Amino acid sequence: MKLTPTVPTGCNGIGNQPPRATGFQSAWSLVLLTIFFATGCGATPPAWFRPNMVKATKEKLSAQREQQVATIMLAMFGTPDDPVALPETGLDEAKLRLAAGPVRSNIVGRKNGLYREHCAHCHGITGDALGPTAAFLNPYPRDYRPGVFKFKSTERADKPTHSDLVRLLKNGAPGTSMPSFALLSETQIEALVEYVKYLSIRGETEFNLMGAFFELEGEEDELPLGRDFLVGEMLTPVTEKWAAAAGARIPVPEMPADLDLVASVAKGRALFYGDKANCVKCHGPTALGDGQANDFDDWNKPIVEWKKEIAGEKDSKFLARAHRVLDGDALKPRTIQPRNLRLGIYRGGRRPLDLYYRIHAGVNGAPMPAAKGTIPPEDIWDIVNYVRSLPYELDGELGADRPMVARDRF
Amino acid sequence: MPLIGTPNIVRSAVNWPHAVACLLVAVTALLLGFGALVTTYDAAMAVPDWPGTYGHNMFLFPLTQWLSGPWDLFLEHGHRLLGALVGVLSLLLAAVTWRRDAAPAVRALVIAAVMLVIVQGLLGGMRVLLDDKTVAKVHACTGPLFFAVAIAIATLTRRMPAALQINPPVRGVGFSTAGDSRLLPSWAVGAAVPKALVVAAYLQLVAGAQLRHIDATITIGAFRWMVVTHLVGAAMVTVLAALATFAWQPHEPVSARRWSWLILSMVFGQLLLGAGAWAFTSGVPVWLQGLWTPTEAVVARSPRGAIVITGHALLGMMILGSSVVMALEWGSAEALGGLIGPNRRRQGVAR
Ligand code: HEM
C-alpha cells in the first residue's frame, strides 16, 4: 500500500481539485483572486476528517502515533473531497463521489456534494455527530463512527441492511430533528446511504487502529503497514459485519389472520406490566416514559465514564489535554429518556412490523433491551398490539365501551 | 439625513429618476428573492462556470433549457439574469439622475449603487469560481446593502413640497418641544431610533447570513455564537421597532408613523418565521415539545419549509428597506419642525 500524505494547501484547497476552468475563466479567477487576497485570506478552509480525539486521548497516543493513524486513514479512505473505497469495503466509489465533496454541479441536473448539502451540518463532515448544529439537537445526531444504528430490521448487535438505511432516509426519524429525504431521487438516496456506510466503516477502522498500538511489542513504535494487518485485521472485521447484515433479517411470524384484537391487546398489556418483559420498568406505569431515566446511551456513556476515570488523574498535562478534547470533540453527555408511548410517535417507524423489530431486538445503543429469548415471537405481536393501543387508551385502561380505533386496525 | 427632493422645475413632466429608482427597487426585490432561494436550495454551484452558463454566453443560454431544466439551474441562472438587469437599471438610473441635475446626496447614493452593483456581480462570480462559502456570505450581505441604497434613492427622488427642498435647518432647532416626548427625550427618538433600527436590521441580516450559509466545517462553539448573536439582534430590532412605533414625536410625519407600524408588524411576522425556519432546519426544541410535538419528521426541501425559510430571509431584507424609508422621512420632520415650528408640526409631510 502506498502511503502518500497530501497536505491540503492554499486557502481553499483549490490545488487539490481537478482543473475545471477554461483559459477565459482562469483570467477572471486571477482578477477576482487578487481582489480577494487583497482583502485578506478569509476563505473557508478545506474540509477534513477530524480524527477520533476521544479515542486517541483515551489511548494516550503520542502526536507521532496520532499522525501515523491519520496517514493510514488518508491512504485507506481518502479525504472528504476525494473518497477512496478499497475493494474490501464493498463500497461503490461512484456513489461515494456523488455524495462527497463540496456542493456543485458539473453536468446540468447532477448535483454532487449531497452529504455536505443535506447532512453534514448535523452529522459532521466526519460523521462524528459534531456538526455545528449538533449541540442544539435533542437527541443528538447519530455518530456513525462506532457503527451502531438503532432503527433496523436485524438482530440487536447486527448492522442495518441497505434497505433499512434507505427507509430511514425516506421517513426520517419522527420526534427528532432527523428529517425525511423523501423528495430526493432514488439515486441520491442510494449515494447518501453508501456514504453513511463509508463514514461508519471509516470510523470503526480508525477506532481499531487507535486501539492497536496497545498490542505493539517491546520497541516497536509504529503499526505494521502491511496489507495483512491494515486490511485483514483492521478493516475486514468491520466490513464483514456490514456484508452479513443483508442476510440477518429478523424472522417475523405472520400475525394470525383471525386475531382477536381485544384479547391480544389484553395479553400484551399483561406482558407489558409483567416481570418477564418488564416494559413498565423504563416506560413507567403510565407508559409516559417516566420510568428509569438516569441511564445513558452507548454514545454518551463512554464520555461519562471517561470523565469519571480522569477525575483521579494526577498528570496535569494529560488532564488539560483531556479537558480540551472533552470540550471540543465531545458533546455534553445527556441521559436517555425512555419513549413516551402515549404519543404514537415512533422514531423507527410506526408500521406494526417496525414495532415488532424494535421490541424483538430492542434499540441498539440504547438501554431498551431485546425481548427476544424471553418472550416467544407470537407474544411479541401481542405487545405490539398493546403498544399500538396506548395512544388511544383512556386512563391507562382499555374500556369495554371503547373499541380499538378503527383507522388503526391493520 | 438632510431632506432633498428632485427640483421640480417642470412639475408636469415625468419624474424619471424616481420612476427608474422605483423600477430598480422592484427588480432588486425580485433578485433578492431569487438569491434567497438559491441559498435555501444550496443551488449556487448549480452552474459551475462564470460569467458564462455551461459554456454559453449567459444571455444566450437556451431559454427552454433554463425554464424546463432542473430547479437549481432555474434559480441560479435566473438570479444571474436578474442581476444583469439590475446592473443595467443602475446605469440607467445614473444617466437619468445626472441629466436631472440631482441633489448631491442623491448623486452620492447613485455612485454608491453603481459601485455596489459591480462589486456584487464580481462577488457572485468569485463565489462560483472559488466555490467559497465565505464569499457567499459577503455576497449575501452586499445584496441587501444595495437594496437599501436603491430604496434611499427612490425615497429621496420623490417630489417634495417646495418648502422641504430648502436646506434643512441646523440640527436641534426644531426640538424645543421637549414636553412632547412620550417615552424618550425627543432628540433620541427624533434622530437615533430610526437610524439605529436601520443599523440593527442590517447587522441582524449579517448574523442571519452566517446561519444560512452554514459551513459544516465550523465549530459548534462558532455556530452557538452566531445563534446567540442572531437572537440578541432579533431582540434589538424588536425593541427599536417598538420604540419607533410607540415613542414617536407628535411632530413626526404621518407617513413615517405609518411606516413604523408596518415595520413593527413585519418584525412580529419575522419572529414567527424565524421560529419556523429553526423548526424546519433543526426541529422543534425539546423544551417546546411539551406545547407541540410534530408527529412526522420534517421533509427536507419541502415547498412549505422553503417558503418559511426563504420568507424569513426576504422579510428581513424588507424590514431593512422599510426602516431606510422611515429613517429618511423621520429626518424630514427635523426639517419640518425647524421650518414651520411646533404649531403646525402635526401636519406632517405631504406625500
Ligand atoms: C426581527 C428579527 C429578525 C430578523 C430581522 C431576522 C433576519 C434574518 C435574515 C435576513 C436572515 C437571512 C440572511 C441571509 O439569507 O442572508 C435570517 C436567517 C435566519 N434566522 Fe432570522 N431574523 C430575525 C429573528 C429570528 C428569530 C427570532 C429566529 C428564531 C430562532 C431566527 C432564526 C433564523 C434562522 C434559523 C435563520 C437561518 C435560516 C436558514 O437556515 O436558512 N431569526 N434571519
mmCIF file with all atom_site columns, N, CA and C in Angstrom, chain B residues 1 4-6 15-25 28 86 89-98 100 102-117 145-160 321 324-325 328:
data_model
loop_
_atom_site.group_PDB
_atom_site.id
_atom_site.type_symbol
_atom_site.label_atom_id
_atom_site.label_alt_id
_atom_site.label_comp_id
_atom_site.label_asym_id
_atom_site.label_entity_id
_atom_site.label_seq_id
_atom_site.pdbx_PDB_ins_code
_atom_site.Cartn_x
_atom_site.Cartn_y
_atom_site.Cartn_z
_atom_site.occupancy
_atom_site.B_iso_or_equiv
_atom_site.pdbx_formal_charge
_atom_site.auth_seq_id
_atom_site.auth_comp_id
_atom_site.auth_asym_id
_atom_site.auth_atom_id
_atom_site.pdbx_PDB_model_num
ATOM 1   N N  . MET B 1 1   ? -30.277 62.428 8.066   1.00 0.00 ? 1   MET B N  1
ATOM 2   C CA . MET B 1 1   ? -30.184 62.612 6.602   1.00 0.00 ? 1   MET B CA 1
ATOM 3   C C  . MET B 1 1   ? -30.926 63.867 6.216   1.00 0.00 ? 1   MET B C  1
ATOM 4   N N  . ILE B 1 4   ? -33.783 66.017 0.737   1.00 0.00 ? 4   ILE B N  1
ATOM 5   C CA . ILE B 1 4   ? -33.504 66.541 -0.599  1.00 0.00 ? 4   ILE B CA 1
ATOM 6   C C  . ILE B 1 4   ? -34.578 65.995 -1.525  1.00 0.00 ? 4   ILE B C  1
ATOM 7   N N  . GLY B 1 5   ? -35.055 66.795 -2.365  1.00 0.00 ? 5   GLY B N  1
ATOM 8   C CA . GLY B 1 5   ? -36.005 66.313 -3.350  1.00 0.00 ? 5   GLY B CA 1
ATOM 9   C C  . GLY B 1 5   ? -35.483 66.623 -4.724  1.00 0.00 ? 5   GLY B C  1
ATOM 10  N N  . THR B 1 6   ? -36.119 66.037 -5.718  1.00 0.00 ? 6   THR B N  1
ATOM 11  C CA . THR B 1 6   ? -35.759 66.406 -7.071  1.00 0.00 ? 6   THR B CA 1
ATOM 12  C C  . THR B 1 6   ? -36.345 67.779 -7.325  1.00 0.00 ? 6   THR B C  1
ATOM 13  N N  . ASN B 1 15  ? -41.177 62.285 -13.465 1.00 0.00 ? 15  ASN B N  1
ATOM 14  C CA . ASN B 1 15  ? -40.019 62.311 -12.578 1.00 0.00 ? 15  ASN B CA 1
ATOM 15  C C  . ASN B 1 15  ? -39.180 61.063 -12.852 1.00 0.00 ? 15  ASN B C  1
ATOM 16  N N  . TRP B 1 16  ? -38.358 61.143 -13.892 1.00 0.00 ? 16  TRP B N  1
ATOM 17  C CA . TRP B 1 16  ? -37.642 59.957 -14.346 1.00 0.00 ? 16  TRP B CA 1
ATOM 18  C C  . TRP B 1 16  ? -36.746 59.335 -13.284 1.00 0.00 ? 16  TRP B C  1
ATOM 19  N N  . PRO B 1 17  ? -35.952 60.121 -12.579 1.00 0.00 ? 17  PRO B N  1
ATOM 20  C CA . PRO B 1 17  ? -35.094 59.486 -11.565 1.00 0.00 ? 17  PRO B CA 1
ATOM 21  C C  . PRO B 1 17  ? -35.911 58.643 -10.592 1.00 0.00 ? 17  PRO B C  1
ATOM 22  N N  . HIS B 1 18  ? -37.043 59.186 -10.153 1.00 0.00 ? 18  HIS B N  1
ATOM 23  C CA . HIS B 1 18  ? -37.869 58.445 -9.205  1.00 0.00 ? 18  HIS B CA 1
ATOM 24  C C  . HIS B 1 18  ? -38.454 57.202 -9.857  1.00 0.00 ? 18  HIS B C  1
ATOM 25  N N  . ALA B 1 19  ? -38.929 57.346 -11.076 1.00 0.00 ? 19  ALA B N  1
ATOM 26  C CA . ALA B 1 19  ? -39.533 56.208 -11.772 1.00 0.00 ? 19  ALA B CA 1
ATOM 27  C C  . ALA B 1 19  ? -38.510 55.080 -11.940 1.00 0.00 ? 19  ALA B C  1
ATOM 28  N N  . VAL B 1 20  ? -37.325 55.448 -12.414 1.00 0.00 ? 20  VAL B N  1
ATOM 29  C CA . VAL B 1 20  ? -36.311 54.408 -12.639 1.00 0.00 ? 20  VAL B CA 1
ATOM 30  C C  . VAL B 1 20  ? -35.885 53.793 -11.299 1.00 0.00 ? 20  VAL B C  1
ATOM 31  N N  . ALA B 1 21  ? -35.769 54.659 -10.268 1.00 0.00 ? 21  ALA B N  1
ATOM 32  C CA . ALA B 1 21  ? -35.365 54.133 -8.962  1.00 0.00 ? 21  ALA B CA 1
ATOM 33  C C  . ALA B 1 21  ? -36.400 53.151 -8.438  1.00 0.00 ? 21  ALA B C  1
ATOM 34  N N  . CYS B 1 22  ? -37.689 53.471 -8.650  1.00 0.00 ? 22  CYS B N  1
ATOM 35  C CA . CYS B 1 22  ? -38.735 52.556 -8.189  1.00 0.00 ? 22  CYS B CA 1
ATOM 36  C C  . CYS B 1 22  ? -38.662 51.225 -8.931  1.00 0.00 ? 22  CYS B C  1
ATOM 37  N N  . LEU B 1 23  ? -38.452 51.304 -10.228 1.00 0.00 ? 23  LEU B N  1
ATOM 38  C CA . LEU B 1 23  ? -38.320 50.071 -11.001 1.00 0.00 ? 23  LEU B CA 1
ATOM 39  C C  . LEU B 1 23  ? -37.127 49.266 -10.480 1.00 0.00 ? 23  LEU B C  1
ATOM 40  N N  . LEU B 1 24  ? -36.054 49.982 -10.196 1.00 0.00 ? 24  LEU B N  1
ATOM 41  C CA . LEU B 1 24  ? -34.849 49.310 -9.694  1.00 0.00 ? 24  LEU B CA 1
ATOM 42  C C  . LEU B 1 24  ? -35.150 48.603 -8.368  1.00 0.00 ? 24  LEU B C  1
ATOM 43  N N  . VAL B 1 25  ? -35.888 49.278 -7.495  1.00 0.00 ? 25  VAL B N  1
ATOM 44  C CA . VAL B 1 25  ? -36.232 48.663 -6.210  1.00 0.00 ? 25  VAL B CA 1
ATOM 45  C C  . VAL B 1 25  ? -37.042 47.388 -6.437  1.00 0.00 ? 25  VAL B C  1
ATOM 46  N N  . THR B 1 28  ? -34.916 44.675 -7.907  1.00 0.00 ? 28  THR B N  1
ATOM 47  C CA . THR B 1 28  ? -33.961 44.198 -6.903  1.00 0.00 ? 28  THR B CA 1
ATOM 48  C C  . THR B 1 28  ? -34.643 43.282 -5.892  1.00 0.00 ? 28  THR B C  1
ATOM 49  N N  . VAL B 1 86  ? -30.489 44.263 -13.125 1.00 0.00 ? 86  VAL B N  1
ATOM 50  C CA . VAL B 1 86  ? -30.324 45.266 -12.077 1.00 0.00 ? 86  VAL B CA 1
ATOM 51  C C  . VAL B 1 86  ? -29.103 46.136 -12.366 1.00 0.00 ? 86  VAL B C  1
ATOM 52  N N  . LEU B 1 89  ? -30.145 48.579 -15.047 1.00 0.00 ? 89  LEU B N  1
ATOM 53  C CA . LEU B 1 89  ? -31.040 49.592 -14.483 1.00 0.00 ? 89  LEU B CA 1
ATOM 54  C C  . LEU B 1 89  ? -30.267 50.601 -13.635 1.00 0.00 ? 89  LEU B C  1
ATOM 55  N N  . SER B 1 90  ? -29.235 50.132 -12.934 1.00 0.00 ? 90  SER B N  1
ATOM 56  C CA . SER B 1 90  ? -28.444 51.051 -12.111 1.00 0.00 ? 90  SER B CA 1
ATOM 57  C C  . SER B 1 90  ? -27.753 52.086 -12.992 1.00 0.00 ? 90  SER B C  1
ATOM 58  N N  . LEU B 1 91  ? -27.231 51.606 -14.132 1.00 0.00 ? 91  LEU B N  1
ATOM 59  C CA . LEU B 1 91  ? -26.565 52.542 -15.041 1.00 0.00 ? 91  LEU B CA 1
ATOM 60  C C  . LEU B 1 91  ? -27.569 53.542 -15.620 1.00 0.00 ? 91  LEU B C  1
ATOM 61  N N  . LEU B 1 92  ? -28.741 53.021 -15.952 1.00 0.00 ? 92  LEU B N  1
ATOM 62  C CA . LEU B 1 92  ? -29.798 53.886 -16.466 1.00 0.00 ? 92  LEU B CA 1
ATOM 63  C C  . LEU B 1 92  ? -30.149 54.944 -15.425 1.00 0.00 ? 92  LEU B C  1
ATOM 64  N N  . LEU B 1 93  ? -30.237 54.513 -14.192 1.00 0.00 ? 93  LEU B N  1
ATOM 65  C CA . LEU B 1 93  ? -30.561 55.439 -13.103 1.00 0.00 ? 93  LEU B CA 1
ATOM 66  C C  . LEU B 1 93  ? -29.500 56.535 -13.010 1.00 0.00 ? 93  LEU B C  1
ATOM 67  N N  . ALA B 1 94  ? -28.251 56.104 -13.121 1.00 0.00 ? 94  ALA B N  1
ATOM 68  C CA . ALA B 1 94  ? -27.168 57.088 -13.060 1.00 0.00 ? 94  ALA B CA 1
ATOM 69  C C  . ALA B 1 94  ? -27.347 58.112 -14.183 1.00 0.00 ? 94  ALA B C  1
ATOM 70  N N  . ALA B 1 95  ? -27.666 57.614 -15.391 1.00 0.00 ? 95  ALA B N  1
ATOM 71  C CA . ALA B 1 95  ? -27.824 58.510 -16.540 1.00 0.00 ? 95  ALA B CA 1
ATOM 72  C C  . ALA B 1 95  ? -28.948 59.512 -16.292 1.00 0.00 ? 95  ALA B C  1
ATOM 73  N N  . VAL B 1 96  ? -30.111 59.035 -15.862 1.00 0.00 ? 96  VAL B N  1
ATOM 74  C CA . VAL B 1 96  ? -31.233 59.973 -15.727 1.00 0.00 ? 96  VAL B CA 1
ATOM 75  C C  . VAL B 1 96  ? -31.028 60.927 -14.552 1.00 0.00 ? 96  VAL B C  1
ATOM 76  N N  . THR B 1 97  ? -30.409 60.470 -13.469 1.00 0.00 ? 97  THR B N  1
ATOM 77  C CA . THR B 1 97  ? -30.212 61.408 -12.358 1.00 0.00 ? 97  THR B CA 1
ATOM 78  C C  . THR B 1 97  ? -29.206 62.476 -12.747 1.00 0.00 ? 97  THR B C  1
ATOM 79  N N  . TRP B 1 98  ? -28.205 62.086 -13.524 1.00 0.00 ? 98  TRP B N  1
ATOM 80  C CA . TRP B 1 98  ? -27.219 63.099 -13.914 1.00 0.00 ? 98  TRP B CA 1
ATOM 81  C C  . TRP B 1 98  ? -27.862 64.164 -14.772 1.00 0.00 ? 98  TRP B C  1
ATOM 82  N N  . ARG B 1 100 ? -30.814 65.074 -14.723 1.00 0.00 ? 100 ARG B N  1
ATOM 83  C CA . ARG B 1 100 ? -31.790 65.859 -13.967 1.00 0.00 ? 100 ARG B CA 1
ATOM 84  C C  . ARG B 1 100 ? -31.133 66.759 -12.933 1.00 0.00 ? 100 ARG B C  1
ATOM 85  N N  . ALA B 1 102 ? -29.384 66.190 -10.157 1.00 0.00 ? 102 ALA B N  1
ATOM 86  C CA . ALA B 1 102 ? -29.885 65.796 -8.845  1.00 0.00 ? 102 ALA B CA 1
ATOM 87  C C  . ALA B 1 102 ? -29.078 66.404 -7.708  1.00 0.00 ? 102 ALA B C  1
ATOM 88  N N  . ALA B 1 103 ? -29.661 66.331 -6.512  1.00 0.00 ? 103 ALA B N  1
ATOM 89  C CA . ALA B 1 103 ? -29.007 66.838 -5.317  1.00 0.00 ? 103 ALA B CA 1
ATOM 90  C C  . ALA B 1 103 ? -27.748 66.025 -5.030  1.00 0.00 ? 103 ALA B C  1
ATOM 91  N N  . PRO B 1 104 ? -26.785 66.601 -4.358  1.00 0.00 ? 104 PRO B N  1
ATOM 92  C CA . PRO B 1 104 ? -25.509 65.925 -4.106  1.00 0.00 ? 104 PRO B CA 1
ATOM 93  C C  . PRO B 1 104 ? -25.693 64.580 -3.384  1.00 0.00 ? 104 PRO B C  1
ATOM 94  N N  . ALA B 1 105 ? -26.595 64.532 -2.407  1.00 0.00 ? 105 ALA B N  1
ATOM 95  C CA . ALA B 1 105 ? -26.769 63.286 -1.671  1.00 0.00 ? 105 ALA B CA 1
ATOM 96  C C  . ALA B 1 105 ? -27.271 62.179 -2.589  1.00 0.00 ? 105 ALA B C  1
ATOM 97  N N  . VAL B 1 106 ? -28.185 62.551 -3.501  1.00 0.00 ? 106 VAL B N  1
ATOM 98  C CA . VAL B 1 106 ? -28.700 61.552 -4.436  1.00 0.00 ? 106 VAL B CA 1
ATOM 99  C C  . VAL B 1 106 ? -27.578 61.080 -5.356  1.00 0.00 ? 106 VAL B C  1
ATOM 100 N N  . ARG B 1 107 ? -26.805 62.028 -5.811  1.00 0.00 ? 107 ARG B N  1
ATOM 101 C CA . ARG B 1 107 ? -25.672 61.660 -6.674  1.00 0.00 ? 107 ARG B CA 1
ATOM 102 C C  . ARG B 1 107 ? -24.741 60.700 -5.967  1.00 0.00 ? 107 ARG B C  1
ATOM 103 N N  . ALA B 1 108 ? -24.424 61.026 -4.731  1.00 0.00 ? 108 ALA B N  1
ATOM 104 C CA . ALA B 1 108 ? -23.518 60.167 -3.965  1.00 0.00 ? 108 ALA B CA 1
ATOM 105 C C  . ALA B 1 108 ? -24.111 58.764 -3.857  1.00 0.00 ? 108 ALA B C  1
ATOM 106 N N  . LEU B 1 109 ? -25.408 58.689 -3.595  1.00 0.00 ? 109 LEU B N  1
ATOM 107 C CA . LEU B 1 109 ? -26.048 57.383 -3.459  1.00 0.00 ? 109 LEU B CA 1
ATOM 108 C C  . LEU B 1 109 ? -26.040 56.626 -4.775  1.00 0.00 ? 109 LEU B C  1
ATOM 109 N N  . VAL B 1 110 ? -26.244 57.362 -5.868  1.00 0.00 ? 110 VAL B N  1
ATOM 110 C CA . VAL B 1 110 ? -26.250 56.690 -7.171  1.00 0.00 ? 110 VAL B CA 1
ATOM 111 C C  . VAL B 1 110 ? -24.866 56.121 -7.478  1.00 0.00 ? 110 VAL B C  1
ATOM 112 N N  . ILE B 1 111 ? -23.846 56.913 -7.154  1.00 0.00 ? 111 ILE B N  1
ATOM 113 C CA . ILE B 1 111 ? -22.490 56.395 -7.366  1.00 0.00 ? 111 ILE B CA 1
ATOM 114 C C  . ILE B 1 111 ? -22.272 55.149 -6.512  1.00 0.00 ? 111 ILE B C  1
ATOM 115 N N  . ALA B 1 112 ? -22.727 55.217 -5.258  1.00 0.00 ? 112 ALA B N  1
ATOM 116 C CA . ALA B 1 112 ? -22.590 54.056 -4.374  1.00 0.00 ? 112 ALA B CA 1
ATOM 117 C C  . ALA B 1 112 ? -23.314 52.857 -4.963  1.00 0.00 ? 112 ALA B C  1
ATOM 118 N N  . ALA B 1 113 ? -24.517 53.091 -5.510  1.00 0.00 ? 113 ALA B N  1
ATOM 119 C CA . ALA B 1 113 ? -25.299 51.987 -6.072  1.00 0.00 ? 113 ALA B CA 1
ATOM 120 C C  . ALA B 1 113 ? -24.552 51.339 -7.227  1.00 0.00 ? 113 ALA B C  1
ATOM 121 N N  . VAL B 1 114 ? -23.992 52.164 -8.114  1.00 0.00 ? 114 VAL B N  1
ATOM 122 C CA . VAL B 1 114 ? -23.293 51.604 -9.277  1.00 0.00 ? 114 VAL B CA 1
ATOM 123 C C  . VAL B 1 114 ? -22.076 50.805 -8.816  1.00 0.00 ? 114 VAL B C  1
ATOM 124 N N  . MET B 1 115 ? -21.364 51.366 -7.842  1.00 0.00 ? 115 MET B N  1
ATOM 125 C CA . MET B 1 115 ? -20.186 50.630 -7.371  1.00 0.00 ? 115 MET B CA 1
ATOM 126 C C  . MET B 1 115 ? -20.589 49.319 -6.690  1.00 0.00 ? 115 MET B C  1
ATOM 127 N N  . LEU B 1 116 ? -21.636 49.406 -5.887  1.00 0.00 ? 116 LEU B N  1
ATOM 128 C CA . LEU B 1 116 ? -22.077 48.197 -5.182  1.00 0.00 ? 116 LEU B CA 1
ATOM 129 C C  . LEU B 1 116 ? -22.533 47.117 -6.155  1.00 0.00 ? 116 LEU B C  1
ATOM 130 N N  . VAL B 1 117 ? -23.225 47.517 -7.206  1.00 0.00 ? 117 VAL B N  1
ATOM 131 C CA . VAL B 1 117 ? -23.753 46.501 -8.111  1.00 0.00 ? 117 VAL B CA 1
ATOM 132 C C  . VAL B 1 117 ? -22.597 45.820 -8.849  1.00 0.00 ? 117 VAL B C  1
ATOM 133 N N  . LEU B 1 145 ? -27.556 45.512 1.085   1.00 0.00 ? 145 LEU B N  1
ATOM 134 C CA . LEU B 1 145 ? -26.996 46.857 1.209   1.00 0.00 ? 145 LEU B CA 1
ATOM 135 C C  . LEU B 1 145 ? -27.340 47.660 -0.045  1.00 0.00 ? 145 LEU B C  1
ATOM 136 N N  . PHE B 1 146 ? -27.177 47.014 -1.192  1.00 0.00 ? 146 PHE B N  1
ATOM 137 C CA . PHE B 1 146 ? -27.533 47.658 -2.462  1.00 0.00 ? 146 PHE B CA 1
ATOM 138 C C  . PHE B 1 146 ? -29.027 47.999 -2.469  1.00 0.00 ? 146 PHE B C  1
ATOM 139 N N  . PHE B 1 147 ? -29.825 47.052 -1.987  1.00 0.00 ? 147 PHE B N  1
ATOM 140 C CA . PHE B 1 147 ? -31.272 47.256 -1.931  1.00 0.00 ? 147 PHE B CA 1
ATOM 141 C C  . PHE B 1 147 ? -31.591 48.495 -1.091  1.00 0.00 ? 147 PHE B C  1
ATOM 142 N N  . ALA B 1 148 ? -30.914 48.616 0.055   1.00 0.00 ? 148 ALA B N  1
ATOM 143 C CA . ALA B 1 148 ? -31.148 49.766 0.938   1.00 0.00 ? 148 ALA B CA 1
ATOM 144 C C  . ALA B 1 148 ? -30.798 51.070 0.225   1.00 0.00 ? 148 ALA B C  1
ATOM 145 N N  . VAL B 1 149 ? -29.693 51.056 -0.513  1.00 0.00 ? 149 VAL B N  1
ATOM 146 C CA . VAL B 1 149 ? -29.290 52.260 -1.240  1.00 0.00 ? 149 VAL B CA 1
ATOM 147 C C  . VAL B 1 149 ? -30.325 52.604 -2.314  1.00 0.00 ? 149 VAL B C  1
ATOM 148 N N  . ALA B 1 150 ? -30.792 51.576 -3.032  1.00 0.00 ? 150 ALA B N  1
ATOM 149 C CA . ALA B 1 150 ? -31.789 51.821 -4.082  1.00 0.00 ? 150 ALA B CA 1
ATOM 150 C C  . ALA B 1 150 ? -33.053 52.418 -3.472  1.00 0.00 ? 150 ALA B C  1
ATOM 151 N N  . ILE B 1 151 ? -33.445 51.896 -2.335  1.00 0.00 ? 151 ILE B N  1
ATOM 152 C CA . ILE B 1 151 ? -34.653 52.408 -1.672  1.00 0.00 ? 151 ILE B CA 1
ATOM 153 C C  . ILE B 1 151 ? -34.427 53.847 -1.227  1.00 0.00 ? 151 ILE B C  1
ATOM 154 N N  . ALA B 1 152 ? -33.253 54.139 -0.740  1.00 0.00 ? 152 ALA B N  1
ATOM 155 C CA . ALA B 1 152 ? -32.967 55.508 -0.311  1.00 0.00 ? 152 ALA B CA 1
ATOM 156 C C  . ALA B 1 152 ? -33.069 56.451 -1.503  1.00 0.00 ? 152 ALA B C  1
ATOM 157 N N  . ILE B 1 153 ? -32.534 56.011 -2.646  1.00 0.00 ? 153 ILE B N  1
ATOM 158 C CA . ILE B 1 153 ? -32.618 56.866 -3.831  1.00 0.00 ? 153 ILE B CA 1
ATOM 159 C C  . ILE B 1 153 ? -34.073 57.093 -4.221  1.00 0.00 ? 153 ILE B C  1
ATOM 160 N N  . ALA B 1 154 ? -34.845 56.016 -4.211  1.00 0.00 ? 154 ALA B N  1
ATOM 161 C CA . ALA B 1 154 ? -36.257 56.154 -4.588  1.00 0.00 ? 154 ALA B CA 1
ATOM 162 C C  . ALA B 1 154 ? -36.971 57.096 -3.634  1.00 0.00 ? 154 ALA B C  1
ATOM 163 N N  . THR B 1 155 ? -36.634 57.026 -2.351  1.00 0.00 ? 155 THR B N  1
ATOM 164 C CA . THR B 1 155 ? -37.292 57.899 -1.375  1.00 0.00 ? 155 THR B CA 1
ATOM 165 C C  . THR B 1 155 ? -36.905 59.358 -1.598  1.00 0.00 ? 155 THR B C  1
ATOM 166 N N  . LEU B 1 156 ? -35.628 59.562 -1.837  1.00 0.00 ? 156 LEU B N  1
ATOM 167 C CA . LEU B 1 156 ? -35.139 60.935 -1.917  1.00 0.00 ? 156 LEU B CA 1
ATOM 168 C C  . LEU B 1 156 ? -35.437 61.603 -3.252  1.00 0.00 ? 156 LEU B C  1
ATOM 169 N N  . THR B 1 157 ? -35.836 60.833 -4.238  1.00 0.00 ? 157 THR B N  1
ATOM 170 C CA . THR B 1 157 ? -36.144 61.453 -5.524  1.00 0.00 ? 157 THR B CA 1
ATOM 171 C C  . THR B 1 157 ? -37.631 61.738 -5.649  1.00 0.00 ? 157 THR B C  1
ATOM 172 N N  . ARG B 1 158 ? -38.390 61.434 -4.597  1.00 0.00 ? 158 ARG B N  1
ATOM 173 C CA . ARG B 1 158 ? -39.810 61.772 -4.660  1.00 0.00 ? 158 ARG B CA 1
ATOM 174 C C  . ARG B 1 158 ? -39.971 63.284 -4.751  1.00 0.00 ? 158 ARG B C  1
ATOM 175 N N  . ARG B 1 159 ? -41.083 63.696 -5.289  1.00 0.00 ? 159 ARG B N  1
ATOM 176 C CA . ARG B 1 159 ? -41.374 65.130 -5.298  1.00 0.00 ? 159 ARG B CA 1
ATOM 177 C C  . ARG B 1 159 ? -41.764 65.545 -3.901  1.00 0.00 ? 159 ARG B C  1
ATOM 178 N N  . MET B 1 160 ? -41.180 66.606 -3.453  1.00 0.00 ? 160 MET B N  1
ATOM 179 C CA . MET B 1 160 ? -41.479 67.075 -2.110  1.00 0.00 ? 160 MET B CA 1
ATOM 180 C C  . MET B 1 160 ? -42.116 68.450 -2.212  1.00 0.00 ? 160 MET B C  1
ATOM 181 N N  . GLY B 1 321 ? -35.247 47.557 4.268   1.00 0.00 ? 321 GLY B N  1
ATOM 182 C CA . GLY B 1 321 ? -35.648 48.564 3.289   1.00 0.00 ? 321 GLY B CA 1
ATOM 183 C C  . GLY B 1 321 ? -36.663 49.540 3.877   1.00 0.00 ? 321 GLY B C  1
ATOM 184 N N  . VAL B 1 324 ? -35.194 52.041 6.185   1.00 0.00 ? 324 VAL B N  1
ATOM 185 C CA . VAL B 1 324 ? -34.483 53.123 5.498   1.00 0.00 ? 324 VAL B CA 1
ATOM 186 C C  . VAL B 1 324 ? -35.461 54.235 5.126   1.00 0.00 ? 324 VAL B C  1
ATOM 187 N N  . VAL B 1 325 ? -36.602 53.849 4.545   1.00 0.00 ? 325 VAL B N  1
ATOM 188 C CA . VAL B 1 325 ? -37.596 54.856 4.176   1.00 0.00 ? 325 VAL B CA 1
ATOM 189 C C  . VAL B 1 325 ? -38.024 55.634 5.416   1.00 0.00 ? 325 VAL B C  1
ATOM 190 N N  . LEU B 1 328 ? -35.474 58.085 6.667   1.00 0.00 ? 328 LEU B N  1
ATOM 191 C CA . LEU B 1 328 ? -35.361 59.284 5.834   1.00 0.00 ? 328 LEU B CA 1
ATOM 192 C C  . LEU B 1 328 ? -36.528 60.223 6.057   1.00 0.00 ? 328 LEU B C  1
#
